[in-house]
Short mmCIF file of C-alpha atoms (C1' of nucleotides) in Angstrom, two decimals:
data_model
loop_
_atom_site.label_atom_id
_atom_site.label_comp_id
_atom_site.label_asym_id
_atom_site.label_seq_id
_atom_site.Cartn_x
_atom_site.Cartn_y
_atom_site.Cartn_z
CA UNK L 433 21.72 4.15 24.07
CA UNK L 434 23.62 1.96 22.40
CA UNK L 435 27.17 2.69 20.91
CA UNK L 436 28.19 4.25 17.83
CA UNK L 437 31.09 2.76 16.03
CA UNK L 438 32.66 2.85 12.43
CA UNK L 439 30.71 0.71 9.58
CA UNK L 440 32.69 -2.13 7.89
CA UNK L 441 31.31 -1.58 4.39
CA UNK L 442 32.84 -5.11 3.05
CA UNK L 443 29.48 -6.70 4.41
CA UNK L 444 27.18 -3.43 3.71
CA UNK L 445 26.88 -3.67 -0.28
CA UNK L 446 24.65 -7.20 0.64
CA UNK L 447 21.87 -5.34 2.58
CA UNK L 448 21.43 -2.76 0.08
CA UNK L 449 23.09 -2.32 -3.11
CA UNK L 450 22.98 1.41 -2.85
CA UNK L 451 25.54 1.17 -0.16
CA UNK L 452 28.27 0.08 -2.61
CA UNK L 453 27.63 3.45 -4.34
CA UNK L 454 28.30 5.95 -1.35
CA UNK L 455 31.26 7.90 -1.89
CA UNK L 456 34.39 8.12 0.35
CA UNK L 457 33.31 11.51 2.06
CA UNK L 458 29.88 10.04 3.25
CA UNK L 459 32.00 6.88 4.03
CA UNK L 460 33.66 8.07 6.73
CA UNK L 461 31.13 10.24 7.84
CA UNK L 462 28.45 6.97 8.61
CA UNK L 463 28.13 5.29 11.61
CA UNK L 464 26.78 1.96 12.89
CA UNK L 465 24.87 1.34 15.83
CA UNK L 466 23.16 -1.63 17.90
CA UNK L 467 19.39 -0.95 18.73
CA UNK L 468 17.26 -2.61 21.59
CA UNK L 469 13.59 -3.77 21.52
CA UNK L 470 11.40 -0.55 22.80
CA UNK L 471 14.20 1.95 22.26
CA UNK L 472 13.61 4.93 20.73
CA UNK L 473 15.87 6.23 18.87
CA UNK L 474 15.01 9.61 17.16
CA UNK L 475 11.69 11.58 18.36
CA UNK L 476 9.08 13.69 16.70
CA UNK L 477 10.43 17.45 16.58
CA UNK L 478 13.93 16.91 17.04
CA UNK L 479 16.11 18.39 14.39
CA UNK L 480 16.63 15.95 11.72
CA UNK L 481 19.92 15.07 12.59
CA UNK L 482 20.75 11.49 10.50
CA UNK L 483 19.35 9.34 7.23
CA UNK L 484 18.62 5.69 8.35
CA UNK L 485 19.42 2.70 7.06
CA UNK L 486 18.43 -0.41 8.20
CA UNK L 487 20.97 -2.93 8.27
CA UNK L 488 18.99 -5.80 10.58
CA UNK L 489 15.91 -5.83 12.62
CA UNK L 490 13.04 -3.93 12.17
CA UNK L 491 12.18 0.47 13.07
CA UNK L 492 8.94 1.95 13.01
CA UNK L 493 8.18 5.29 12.29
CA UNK L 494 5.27 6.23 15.47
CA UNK L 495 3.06 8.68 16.13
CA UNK L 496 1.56 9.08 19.30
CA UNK L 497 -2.30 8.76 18.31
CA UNK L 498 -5.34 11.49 19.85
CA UNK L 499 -6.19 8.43 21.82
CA UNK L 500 -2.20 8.12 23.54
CA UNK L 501 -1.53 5.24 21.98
CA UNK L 502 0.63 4.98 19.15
CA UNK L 503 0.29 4.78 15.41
CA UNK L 504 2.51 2.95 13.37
CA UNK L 505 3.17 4.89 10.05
CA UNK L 506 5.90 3.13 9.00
CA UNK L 507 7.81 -0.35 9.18
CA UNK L 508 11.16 -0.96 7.65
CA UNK L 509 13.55 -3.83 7.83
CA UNK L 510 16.00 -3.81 5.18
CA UNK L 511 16.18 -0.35 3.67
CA UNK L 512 16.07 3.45 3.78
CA UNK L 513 13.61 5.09 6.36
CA UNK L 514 12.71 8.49 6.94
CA UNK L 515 14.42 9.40 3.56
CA UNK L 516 12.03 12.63 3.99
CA UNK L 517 13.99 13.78 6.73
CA UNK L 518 16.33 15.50 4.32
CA UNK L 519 13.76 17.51 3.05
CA UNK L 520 12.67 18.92 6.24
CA UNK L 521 13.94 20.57 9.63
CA UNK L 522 12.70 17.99 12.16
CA UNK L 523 11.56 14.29 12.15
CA UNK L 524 7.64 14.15 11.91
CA UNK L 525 7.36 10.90 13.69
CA UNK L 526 9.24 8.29 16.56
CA UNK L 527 11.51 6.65 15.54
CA UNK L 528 11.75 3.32 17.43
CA UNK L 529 13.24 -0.11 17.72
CA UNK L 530 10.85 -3.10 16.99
CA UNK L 531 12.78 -5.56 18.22
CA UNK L 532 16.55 -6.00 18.54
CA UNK L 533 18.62 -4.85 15.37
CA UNK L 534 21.48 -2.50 13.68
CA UNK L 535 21.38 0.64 12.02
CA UNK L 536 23.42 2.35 9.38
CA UNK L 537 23.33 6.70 10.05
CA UNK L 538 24.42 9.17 7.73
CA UNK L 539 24.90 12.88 9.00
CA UNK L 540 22.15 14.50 6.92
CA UNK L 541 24.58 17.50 6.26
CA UNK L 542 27.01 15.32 4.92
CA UNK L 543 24.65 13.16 2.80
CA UNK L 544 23.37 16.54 0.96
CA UNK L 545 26.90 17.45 0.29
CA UNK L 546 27.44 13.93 -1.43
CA UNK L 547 23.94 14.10 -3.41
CA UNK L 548 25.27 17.37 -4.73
CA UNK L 549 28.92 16.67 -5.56
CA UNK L 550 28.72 13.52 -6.74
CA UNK L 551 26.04 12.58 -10.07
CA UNK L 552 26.49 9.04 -10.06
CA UNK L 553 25.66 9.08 -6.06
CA UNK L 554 22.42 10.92 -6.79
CA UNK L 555 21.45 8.85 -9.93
CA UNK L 556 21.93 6.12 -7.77
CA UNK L 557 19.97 7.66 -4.96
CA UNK L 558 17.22 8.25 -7.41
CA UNK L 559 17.14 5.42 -9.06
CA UNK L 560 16.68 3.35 -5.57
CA UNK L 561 14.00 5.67 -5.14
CA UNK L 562 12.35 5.02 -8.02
CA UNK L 563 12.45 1.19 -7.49
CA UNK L 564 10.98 1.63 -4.11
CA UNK L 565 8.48 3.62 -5.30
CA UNK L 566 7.15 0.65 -8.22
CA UNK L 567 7.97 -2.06 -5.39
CA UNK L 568 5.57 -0.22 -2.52
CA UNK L 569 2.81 0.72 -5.12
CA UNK L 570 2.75 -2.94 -6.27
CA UNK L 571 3.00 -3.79 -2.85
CA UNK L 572 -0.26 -1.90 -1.84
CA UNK L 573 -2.15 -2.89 -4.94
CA UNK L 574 -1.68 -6.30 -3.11
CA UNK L 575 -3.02 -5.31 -0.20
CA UNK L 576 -6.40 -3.92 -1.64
CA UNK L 577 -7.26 -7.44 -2.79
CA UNK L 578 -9.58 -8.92 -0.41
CA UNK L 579 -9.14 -12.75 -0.30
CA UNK L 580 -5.70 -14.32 0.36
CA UNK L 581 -5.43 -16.34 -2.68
CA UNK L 582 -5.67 -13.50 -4.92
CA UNK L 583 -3.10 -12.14 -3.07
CA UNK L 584 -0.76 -14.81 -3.22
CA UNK L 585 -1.38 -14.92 -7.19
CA UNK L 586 -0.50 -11.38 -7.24
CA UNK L 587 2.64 -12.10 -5.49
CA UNK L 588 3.71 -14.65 -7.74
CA UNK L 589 2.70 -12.67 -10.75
CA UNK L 590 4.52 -9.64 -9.67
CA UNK L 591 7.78 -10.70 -7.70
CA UNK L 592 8.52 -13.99 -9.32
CA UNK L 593 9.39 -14.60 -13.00
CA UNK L 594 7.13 -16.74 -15.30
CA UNK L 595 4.55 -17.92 -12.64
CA UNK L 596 7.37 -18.81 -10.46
CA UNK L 597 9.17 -17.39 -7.28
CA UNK L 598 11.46 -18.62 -4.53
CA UNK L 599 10.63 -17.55 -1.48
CA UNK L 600 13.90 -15.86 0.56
CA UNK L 601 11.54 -15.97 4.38
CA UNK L 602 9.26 -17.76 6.38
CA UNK L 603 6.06 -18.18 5.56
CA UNK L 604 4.88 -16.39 8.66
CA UNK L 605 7.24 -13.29 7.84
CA UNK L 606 5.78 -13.91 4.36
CA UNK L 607 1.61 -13.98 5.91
CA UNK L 608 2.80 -10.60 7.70
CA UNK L 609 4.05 -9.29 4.58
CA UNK L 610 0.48 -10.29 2.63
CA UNK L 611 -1.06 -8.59 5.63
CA UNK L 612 -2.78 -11.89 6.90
CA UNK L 613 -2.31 -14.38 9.44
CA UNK L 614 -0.31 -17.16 9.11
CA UNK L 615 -2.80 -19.76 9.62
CA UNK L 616 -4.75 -18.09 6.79
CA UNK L 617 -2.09 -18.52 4.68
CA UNK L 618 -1.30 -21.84 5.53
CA UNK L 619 -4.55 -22.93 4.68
CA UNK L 620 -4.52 -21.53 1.69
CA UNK L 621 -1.95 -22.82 0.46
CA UNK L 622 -3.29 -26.16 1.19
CA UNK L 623 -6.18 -25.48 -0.63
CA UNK L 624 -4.99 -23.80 -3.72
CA UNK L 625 -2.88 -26.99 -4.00
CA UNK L 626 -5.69 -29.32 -3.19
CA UNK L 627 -6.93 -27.69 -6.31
CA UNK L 628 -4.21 -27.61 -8.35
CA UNK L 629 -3.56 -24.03 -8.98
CA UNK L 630 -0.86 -24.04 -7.13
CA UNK L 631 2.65 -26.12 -7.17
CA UNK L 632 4.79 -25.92 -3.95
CA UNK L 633 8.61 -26.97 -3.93
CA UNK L 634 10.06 -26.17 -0.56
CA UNK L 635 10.33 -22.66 -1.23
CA UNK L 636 9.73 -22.63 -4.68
CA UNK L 637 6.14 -21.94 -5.66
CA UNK L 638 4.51 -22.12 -8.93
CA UNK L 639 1.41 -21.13 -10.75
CA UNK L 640 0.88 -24.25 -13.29
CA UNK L 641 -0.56 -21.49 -16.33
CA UNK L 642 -2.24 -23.65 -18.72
CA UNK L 643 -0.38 -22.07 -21.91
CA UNK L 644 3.13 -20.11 -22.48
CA UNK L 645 2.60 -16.47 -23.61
CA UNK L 646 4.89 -15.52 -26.30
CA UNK A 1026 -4.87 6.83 -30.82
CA UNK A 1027 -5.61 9.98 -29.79
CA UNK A 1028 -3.41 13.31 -31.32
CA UNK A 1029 -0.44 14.28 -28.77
CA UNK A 1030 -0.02 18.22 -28.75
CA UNK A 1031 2.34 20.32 -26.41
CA UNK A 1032 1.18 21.26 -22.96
CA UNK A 1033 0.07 24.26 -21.17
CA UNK A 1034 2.37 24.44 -18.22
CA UNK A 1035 0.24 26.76 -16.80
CA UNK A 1036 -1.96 24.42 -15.71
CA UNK A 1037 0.50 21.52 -15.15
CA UNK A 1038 1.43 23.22 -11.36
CA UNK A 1039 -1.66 22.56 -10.11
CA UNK A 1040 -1.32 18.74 -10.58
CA UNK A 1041 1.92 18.13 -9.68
CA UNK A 1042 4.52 20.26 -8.29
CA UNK A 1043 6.87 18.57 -9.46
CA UNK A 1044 5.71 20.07 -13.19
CA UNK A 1045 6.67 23.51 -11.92
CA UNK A 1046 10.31 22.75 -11.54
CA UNK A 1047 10.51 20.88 -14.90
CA UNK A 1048 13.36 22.82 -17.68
CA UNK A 1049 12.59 24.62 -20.69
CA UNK A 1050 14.29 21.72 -22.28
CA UNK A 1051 12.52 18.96 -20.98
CA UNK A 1052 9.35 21.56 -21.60
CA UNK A 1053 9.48 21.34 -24.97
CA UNK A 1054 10.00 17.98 -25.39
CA UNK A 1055 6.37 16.84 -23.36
CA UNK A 1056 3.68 16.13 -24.84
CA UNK A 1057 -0.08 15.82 -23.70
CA UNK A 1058 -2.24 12.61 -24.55
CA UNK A 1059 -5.83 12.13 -24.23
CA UNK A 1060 -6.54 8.29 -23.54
CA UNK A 1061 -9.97 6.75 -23.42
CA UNK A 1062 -11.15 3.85 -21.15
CA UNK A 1063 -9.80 0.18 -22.04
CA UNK A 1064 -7.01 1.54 -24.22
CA UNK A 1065 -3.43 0.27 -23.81
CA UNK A 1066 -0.96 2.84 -24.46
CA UNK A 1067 2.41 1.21 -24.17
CA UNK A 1068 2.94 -2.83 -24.27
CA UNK A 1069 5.24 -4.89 -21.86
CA UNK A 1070 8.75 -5.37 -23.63
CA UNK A 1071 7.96 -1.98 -25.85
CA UNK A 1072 11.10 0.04 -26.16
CA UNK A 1073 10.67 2.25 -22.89
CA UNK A 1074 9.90 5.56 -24.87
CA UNK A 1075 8.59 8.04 -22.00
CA UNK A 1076 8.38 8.77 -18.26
CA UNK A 1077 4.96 9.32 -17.98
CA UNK A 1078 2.74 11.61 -15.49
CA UNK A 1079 -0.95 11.32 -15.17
CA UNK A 1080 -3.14 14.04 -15.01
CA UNK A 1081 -6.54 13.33 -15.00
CA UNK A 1082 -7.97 9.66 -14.82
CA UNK A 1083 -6.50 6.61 -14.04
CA UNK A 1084 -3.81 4.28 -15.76
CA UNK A 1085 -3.06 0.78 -14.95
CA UNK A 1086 0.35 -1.14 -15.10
CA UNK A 1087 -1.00 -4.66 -15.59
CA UNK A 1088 0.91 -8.30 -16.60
CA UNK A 1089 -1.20 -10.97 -17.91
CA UNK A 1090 -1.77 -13.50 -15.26
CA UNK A 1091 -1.04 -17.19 -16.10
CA UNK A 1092 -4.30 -18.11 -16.03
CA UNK A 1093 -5.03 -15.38 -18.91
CA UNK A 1094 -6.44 -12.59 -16.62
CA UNK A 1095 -5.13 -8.98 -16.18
CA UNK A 1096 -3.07 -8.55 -12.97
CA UNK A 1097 -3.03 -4.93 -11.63
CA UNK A 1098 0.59 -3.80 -10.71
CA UNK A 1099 -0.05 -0.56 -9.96
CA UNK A 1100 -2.58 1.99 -10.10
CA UNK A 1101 -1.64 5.51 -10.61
CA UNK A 1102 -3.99 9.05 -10.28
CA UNK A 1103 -2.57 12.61 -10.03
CA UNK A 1104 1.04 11.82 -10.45
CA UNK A 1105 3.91 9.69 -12.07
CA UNK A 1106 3.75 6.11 -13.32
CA UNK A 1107 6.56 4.07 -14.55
CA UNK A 1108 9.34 5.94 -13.07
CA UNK A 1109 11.53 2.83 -13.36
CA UNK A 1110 11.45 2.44 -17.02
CA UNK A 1111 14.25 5.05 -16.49
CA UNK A 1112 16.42 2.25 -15.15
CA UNK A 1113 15.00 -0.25 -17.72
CA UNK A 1114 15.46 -0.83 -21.58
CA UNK A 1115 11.67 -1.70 -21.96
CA UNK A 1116 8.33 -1.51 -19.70
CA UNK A 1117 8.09 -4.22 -17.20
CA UNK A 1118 4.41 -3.85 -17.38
CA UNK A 1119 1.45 -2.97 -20.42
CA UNK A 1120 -0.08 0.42 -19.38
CA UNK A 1121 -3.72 0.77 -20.12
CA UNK A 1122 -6.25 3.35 -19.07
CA UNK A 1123 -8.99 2.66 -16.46
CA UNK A 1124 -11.41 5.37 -17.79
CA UNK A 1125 -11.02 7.98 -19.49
CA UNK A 1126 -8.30 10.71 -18.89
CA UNK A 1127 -5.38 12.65 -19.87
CA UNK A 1128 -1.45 12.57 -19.63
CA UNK A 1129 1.56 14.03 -19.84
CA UNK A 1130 4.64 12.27 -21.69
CA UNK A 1131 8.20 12.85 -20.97
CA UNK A 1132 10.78 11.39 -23.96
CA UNK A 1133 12.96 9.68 -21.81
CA UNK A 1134 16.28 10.54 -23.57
CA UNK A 1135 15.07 14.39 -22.81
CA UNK A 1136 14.45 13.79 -19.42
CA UNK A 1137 17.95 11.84 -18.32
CA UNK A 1138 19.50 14.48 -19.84
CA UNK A 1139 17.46 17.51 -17.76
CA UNK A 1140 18.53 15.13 -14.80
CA UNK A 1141 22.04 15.30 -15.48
CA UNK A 1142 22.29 18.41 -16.82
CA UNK A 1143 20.10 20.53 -14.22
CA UNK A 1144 20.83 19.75 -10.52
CA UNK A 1145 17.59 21.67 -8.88
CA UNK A 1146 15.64 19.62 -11.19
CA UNK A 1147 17.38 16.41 -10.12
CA UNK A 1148 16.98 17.34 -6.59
CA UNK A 1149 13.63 17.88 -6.73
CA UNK A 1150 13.14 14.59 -8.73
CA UNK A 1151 14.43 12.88 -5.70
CA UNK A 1152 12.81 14.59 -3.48
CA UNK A 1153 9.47 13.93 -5.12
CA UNK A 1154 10.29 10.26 -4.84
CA UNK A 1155 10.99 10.54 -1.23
CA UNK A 1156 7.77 12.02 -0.25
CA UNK A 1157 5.80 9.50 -2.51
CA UNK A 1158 7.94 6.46 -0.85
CA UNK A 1159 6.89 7.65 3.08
CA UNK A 1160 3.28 7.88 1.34
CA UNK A 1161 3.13 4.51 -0.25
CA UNK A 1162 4.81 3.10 3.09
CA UNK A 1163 1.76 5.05 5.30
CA UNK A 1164 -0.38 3.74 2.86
CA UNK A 1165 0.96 -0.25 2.98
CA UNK A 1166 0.77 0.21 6.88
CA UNK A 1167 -2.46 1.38 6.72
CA UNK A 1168 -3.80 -1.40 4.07
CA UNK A 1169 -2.27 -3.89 6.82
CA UNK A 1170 -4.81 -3.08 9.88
CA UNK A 1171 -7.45 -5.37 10.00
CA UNK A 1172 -10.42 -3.37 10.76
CA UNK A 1173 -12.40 -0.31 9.24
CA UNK A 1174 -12.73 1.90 11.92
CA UNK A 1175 -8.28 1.17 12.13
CA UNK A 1176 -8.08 2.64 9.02
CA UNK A 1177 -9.92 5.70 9.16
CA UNK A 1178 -7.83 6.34 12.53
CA UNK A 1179 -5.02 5.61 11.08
CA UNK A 1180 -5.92 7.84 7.97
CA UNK A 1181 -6.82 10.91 10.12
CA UNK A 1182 -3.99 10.63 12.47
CA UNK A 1183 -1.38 10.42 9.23
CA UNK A 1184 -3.06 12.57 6.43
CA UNK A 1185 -4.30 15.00 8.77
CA UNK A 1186 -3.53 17.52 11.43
CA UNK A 1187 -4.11 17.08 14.97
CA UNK A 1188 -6.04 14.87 14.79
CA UNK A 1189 -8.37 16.30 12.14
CA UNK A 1190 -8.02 15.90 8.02
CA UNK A 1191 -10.63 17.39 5.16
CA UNK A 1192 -11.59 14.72 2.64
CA UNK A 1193 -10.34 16.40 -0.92
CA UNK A 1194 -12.39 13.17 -3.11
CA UNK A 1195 -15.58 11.42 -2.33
CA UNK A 1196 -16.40 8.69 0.35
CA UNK A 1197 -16.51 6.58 -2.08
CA UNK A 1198 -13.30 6.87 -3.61
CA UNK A 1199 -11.87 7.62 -0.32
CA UNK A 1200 -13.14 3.75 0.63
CA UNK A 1201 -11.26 2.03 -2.62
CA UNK A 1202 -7.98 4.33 -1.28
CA UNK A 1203 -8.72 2.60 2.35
CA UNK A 1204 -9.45 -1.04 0.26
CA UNK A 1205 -12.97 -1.50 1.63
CA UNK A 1206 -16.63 -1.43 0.11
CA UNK A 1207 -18.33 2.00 0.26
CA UNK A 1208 -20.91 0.40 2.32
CA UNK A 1209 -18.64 -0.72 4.92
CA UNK A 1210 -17.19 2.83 5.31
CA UNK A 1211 -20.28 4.29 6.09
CA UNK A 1212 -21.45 2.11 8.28
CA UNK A 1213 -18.21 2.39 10.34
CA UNK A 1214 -18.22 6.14 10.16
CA UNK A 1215 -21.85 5.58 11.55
CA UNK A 1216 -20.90 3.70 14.54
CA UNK A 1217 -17.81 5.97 15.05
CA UNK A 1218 -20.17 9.10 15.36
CA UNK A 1219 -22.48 6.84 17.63
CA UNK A 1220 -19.56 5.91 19.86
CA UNK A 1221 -18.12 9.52 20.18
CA UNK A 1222 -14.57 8.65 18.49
CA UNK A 1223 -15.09 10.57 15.50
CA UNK A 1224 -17.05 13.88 14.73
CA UNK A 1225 -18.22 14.41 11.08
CA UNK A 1226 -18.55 18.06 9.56
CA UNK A 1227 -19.17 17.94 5.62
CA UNK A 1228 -15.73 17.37 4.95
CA UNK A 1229 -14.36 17.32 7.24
CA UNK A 1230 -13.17 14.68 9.95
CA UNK A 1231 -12.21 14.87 13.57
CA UNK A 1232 -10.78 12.56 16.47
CA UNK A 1233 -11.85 14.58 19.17
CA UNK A 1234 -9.14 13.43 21.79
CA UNK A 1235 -8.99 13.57 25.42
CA UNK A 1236 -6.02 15.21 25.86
CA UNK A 1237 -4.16 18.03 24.18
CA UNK A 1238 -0.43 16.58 23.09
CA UNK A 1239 2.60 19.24 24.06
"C1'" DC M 279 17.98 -33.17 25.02
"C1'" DG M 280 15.73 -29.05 25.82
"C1'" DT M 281 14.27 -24.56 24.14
"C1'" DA M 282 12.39 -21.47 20.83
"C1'" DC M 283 10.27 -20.91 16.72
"C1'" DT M 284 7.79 -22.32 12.66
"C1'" DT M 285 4.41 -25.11 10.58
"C1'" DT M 286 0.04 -27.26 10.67
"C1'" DT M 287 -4.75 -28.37 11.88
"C1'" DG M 288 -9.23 -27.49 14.50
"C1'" DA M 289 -13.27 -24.90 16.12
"C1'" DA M 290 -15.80 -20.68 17.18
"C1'" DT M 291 -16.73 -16.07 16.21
"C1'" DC M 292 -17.18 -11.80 13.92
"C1'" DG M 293 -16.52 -8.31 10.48
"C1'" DC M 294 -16.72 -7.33 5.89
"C1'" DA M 295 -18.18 -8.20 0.99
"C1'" DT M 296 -21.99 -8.67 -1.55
"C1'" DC M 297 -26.52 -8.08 -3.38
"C1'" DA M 298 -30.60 -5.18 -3.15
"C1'" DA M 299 -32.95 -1.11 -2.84
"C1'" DA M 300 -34.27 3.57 -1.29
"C1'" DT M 301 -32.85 8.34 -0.93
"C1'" DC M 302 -30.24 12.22 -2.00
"C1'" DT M 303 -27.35 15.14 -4.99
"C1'" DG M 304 -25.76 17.81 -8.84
"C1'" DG M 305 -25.95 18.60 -13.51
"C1'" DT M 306 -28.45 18.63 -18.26
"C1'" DG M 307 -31.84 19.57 -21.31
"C1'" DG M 308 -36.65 20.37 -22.47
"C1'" DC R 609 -38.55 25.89 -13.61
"C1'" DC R 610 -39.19 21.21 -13.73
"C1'" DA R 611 -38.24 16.54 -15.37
"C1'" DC R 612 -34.83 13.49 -15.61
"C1'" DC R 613 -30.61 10.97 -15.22
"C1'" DA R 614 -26.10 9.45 -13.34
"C1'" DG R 615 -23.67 9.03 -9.54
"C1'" DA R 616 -23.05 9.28 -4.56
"C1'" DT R 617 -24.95 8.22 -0.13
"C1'" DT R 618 -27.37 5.38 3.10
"C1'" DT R 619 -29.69 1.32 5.17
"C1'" DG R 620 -30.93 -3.73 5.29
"C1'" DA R 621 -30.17 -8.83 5.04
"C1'" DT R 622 -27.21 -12.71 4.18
"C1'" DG R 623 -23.14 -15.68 3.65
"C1'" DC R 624 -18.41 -16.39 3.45
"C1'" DG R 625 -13.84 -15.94 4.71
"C1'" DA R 626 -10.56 -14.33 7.76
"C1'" DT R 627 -9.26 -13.60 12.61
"C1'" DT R 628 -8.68 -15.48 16.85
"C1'" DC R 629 -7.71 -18.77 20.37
"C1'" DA R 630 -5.95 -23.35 21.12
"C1'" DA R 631 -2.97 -26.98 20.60
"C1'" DA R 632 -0.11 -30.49 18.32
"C1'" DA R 633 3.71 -31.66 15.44
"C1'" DG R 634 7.88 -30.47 13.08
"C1'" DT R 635 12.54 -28.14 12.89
"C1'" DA R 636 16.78 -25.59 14.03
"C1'" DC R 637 20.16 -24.82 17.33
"C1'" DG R 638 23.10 -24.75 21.32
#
DNA sequence: CGTACTTTTGAATCGCATCAAATCTGGTGG
DNA sequence: CCACCAGATTTGATGCGATTCAAAAGTACG
């Protein structure tokens, strides 16, 4: 297991802009820590001990499936995970490392006391929430359409502004994120381009609408 | 338009548990609001007026696309929609009903103020959000497998118990929650029972593993 | 300049959506 | 009680689109 150590919040507040909100008590309570490929770093049934943030790489939440192998619940890079925890007595799933990375851990005890003594700390809390909540239900909406150009539409439609978004990954992190391979989305964005639906700019990509709503 | 009138929050528990922890404040303020199929209820760049909590039928956050057609944002049974028009002067999004149904409305101004003013309600508000953010997130990771007979695994292993779960909607409602075709769901539940991975009892489904976890 | 990764194109295969239709089910009214 | 209807369930046939495997070309970085 990899080391804890004190956080250095100057360069938290760009991962997550809830960070900037935590209040001195939690502060000094958090800890970082480095995470390897494989490792696992809180398992199913163990008292819930921290809430996670995700400050680089990638954790899955993992259940071992009926069949021994495992189940991926969840995937986060980026964000909160296993913000249920606080809610109950032990984790319900793995915890693991998918790939190399850095964590952010809050004692849950202490993270309770802050949600309760401090309102702008839980209005921000809840209003994170809430945001994750319209971003994941968008996000799955997405993911029940079955053909990849309706799905990069929907993208456009939904995260960009005015037909129009700029891209801030790969396009294969992007494919993964569509829940389709990369060549499939390579190809069609060569095709939806071919057929002029679609206007690509380096990262910038734009749905040429035929009229300006009001 | 159909008439709003006030609630009866004896009912209300059963939906949402949420409902049971609302104030006598806040209580007084909701109103209930039959909606019919095809009608929009509150237009993109409205005033945001009311939090908003569905209780029977469907509603629809949709944007019109570029190309003229409605996009689906979100799509929202049994439970709150629009929970960020708390953060937000006006709706992102026009909500419209997809059939015919029934909700409860929330003045928004009323409901801040039971969030400020009563912590247990607060808490409870967040930790509402929190379980429906590790749903949507089991949900997105189960929308990303690539094959049927994934999903209902992964399904089972999640929703359920051991490796069992009991269907609480129809199989064919139960295929638009996985994204597939009802025809595709049967056949794969078909060729599951064939194959020995699954055992099918009315309701209710079972993995029958090989091994008993500790 | 070499290594690792992304981007791009090609070809083969397979699973799912789709259209069609029969059967089954529960509920309604005559 | 039966006729009837709407919706769910089930099976069949067909075509398309995405996955997969393979490989080349481009790009970033030390």
């Amino acid at each position: 297991m990899m080391p804890a150590s004190p956080p250095d919040w100057k360069k938290l507040g760009k991962v997550n802009a809830l960070l900037q909100r935590v209040p001195d008590a939690l502060r000094g309570a958090a800890r970082t820590r480095k995470f390897e490929d494989g490792e696992i770093l809180y398992r199913r049934g163990d008292k819930a001990a921290d809430v996670i943030c995700v400050l680089a790489g990638e954790l899955l939440l993992t259940r071992a499936s009926r069949a021994g192998t495992a189940v991926i619940v969840q995937r986060v890079r980026d964000g909160f995970i296993a913000e249920a925890s606080l809610d109950s007595k032990s984790y319900h799933c793995d915890i693991a490392a998918g790939g190399d990375g850095e964590l952010l851990a809050f004692p849950i005890t202490a993270f309770l006391h802050a949600l309760q003594n401090d309102m702008a700390f839980h209005s921000a809390w809840s209003r994170q929430l809430a945001r994750e909540v319209r971003r994941l239900r968008a996000q799955c909406e997405r993911l029940s359409l079955n053909s990849v150009a309706e799905r990069i539409c929907h993208f456009i439609e939904v995260e960009g502004e005015g037909g129009e978004v700029m891209l801030g990954q790969s396009r294969k992190s992007w494919a993964a994120e569509l829940g389709i391979s990369h060549e499939a989305l390579y190809r069609a964005l060569r095709r939806m381009q071919d057929d002029g639906v679609l206007v690509v700019d380096g990262a910038r990509l734009r749905l040429p609408g035929n009229y300006i709503l009001p």
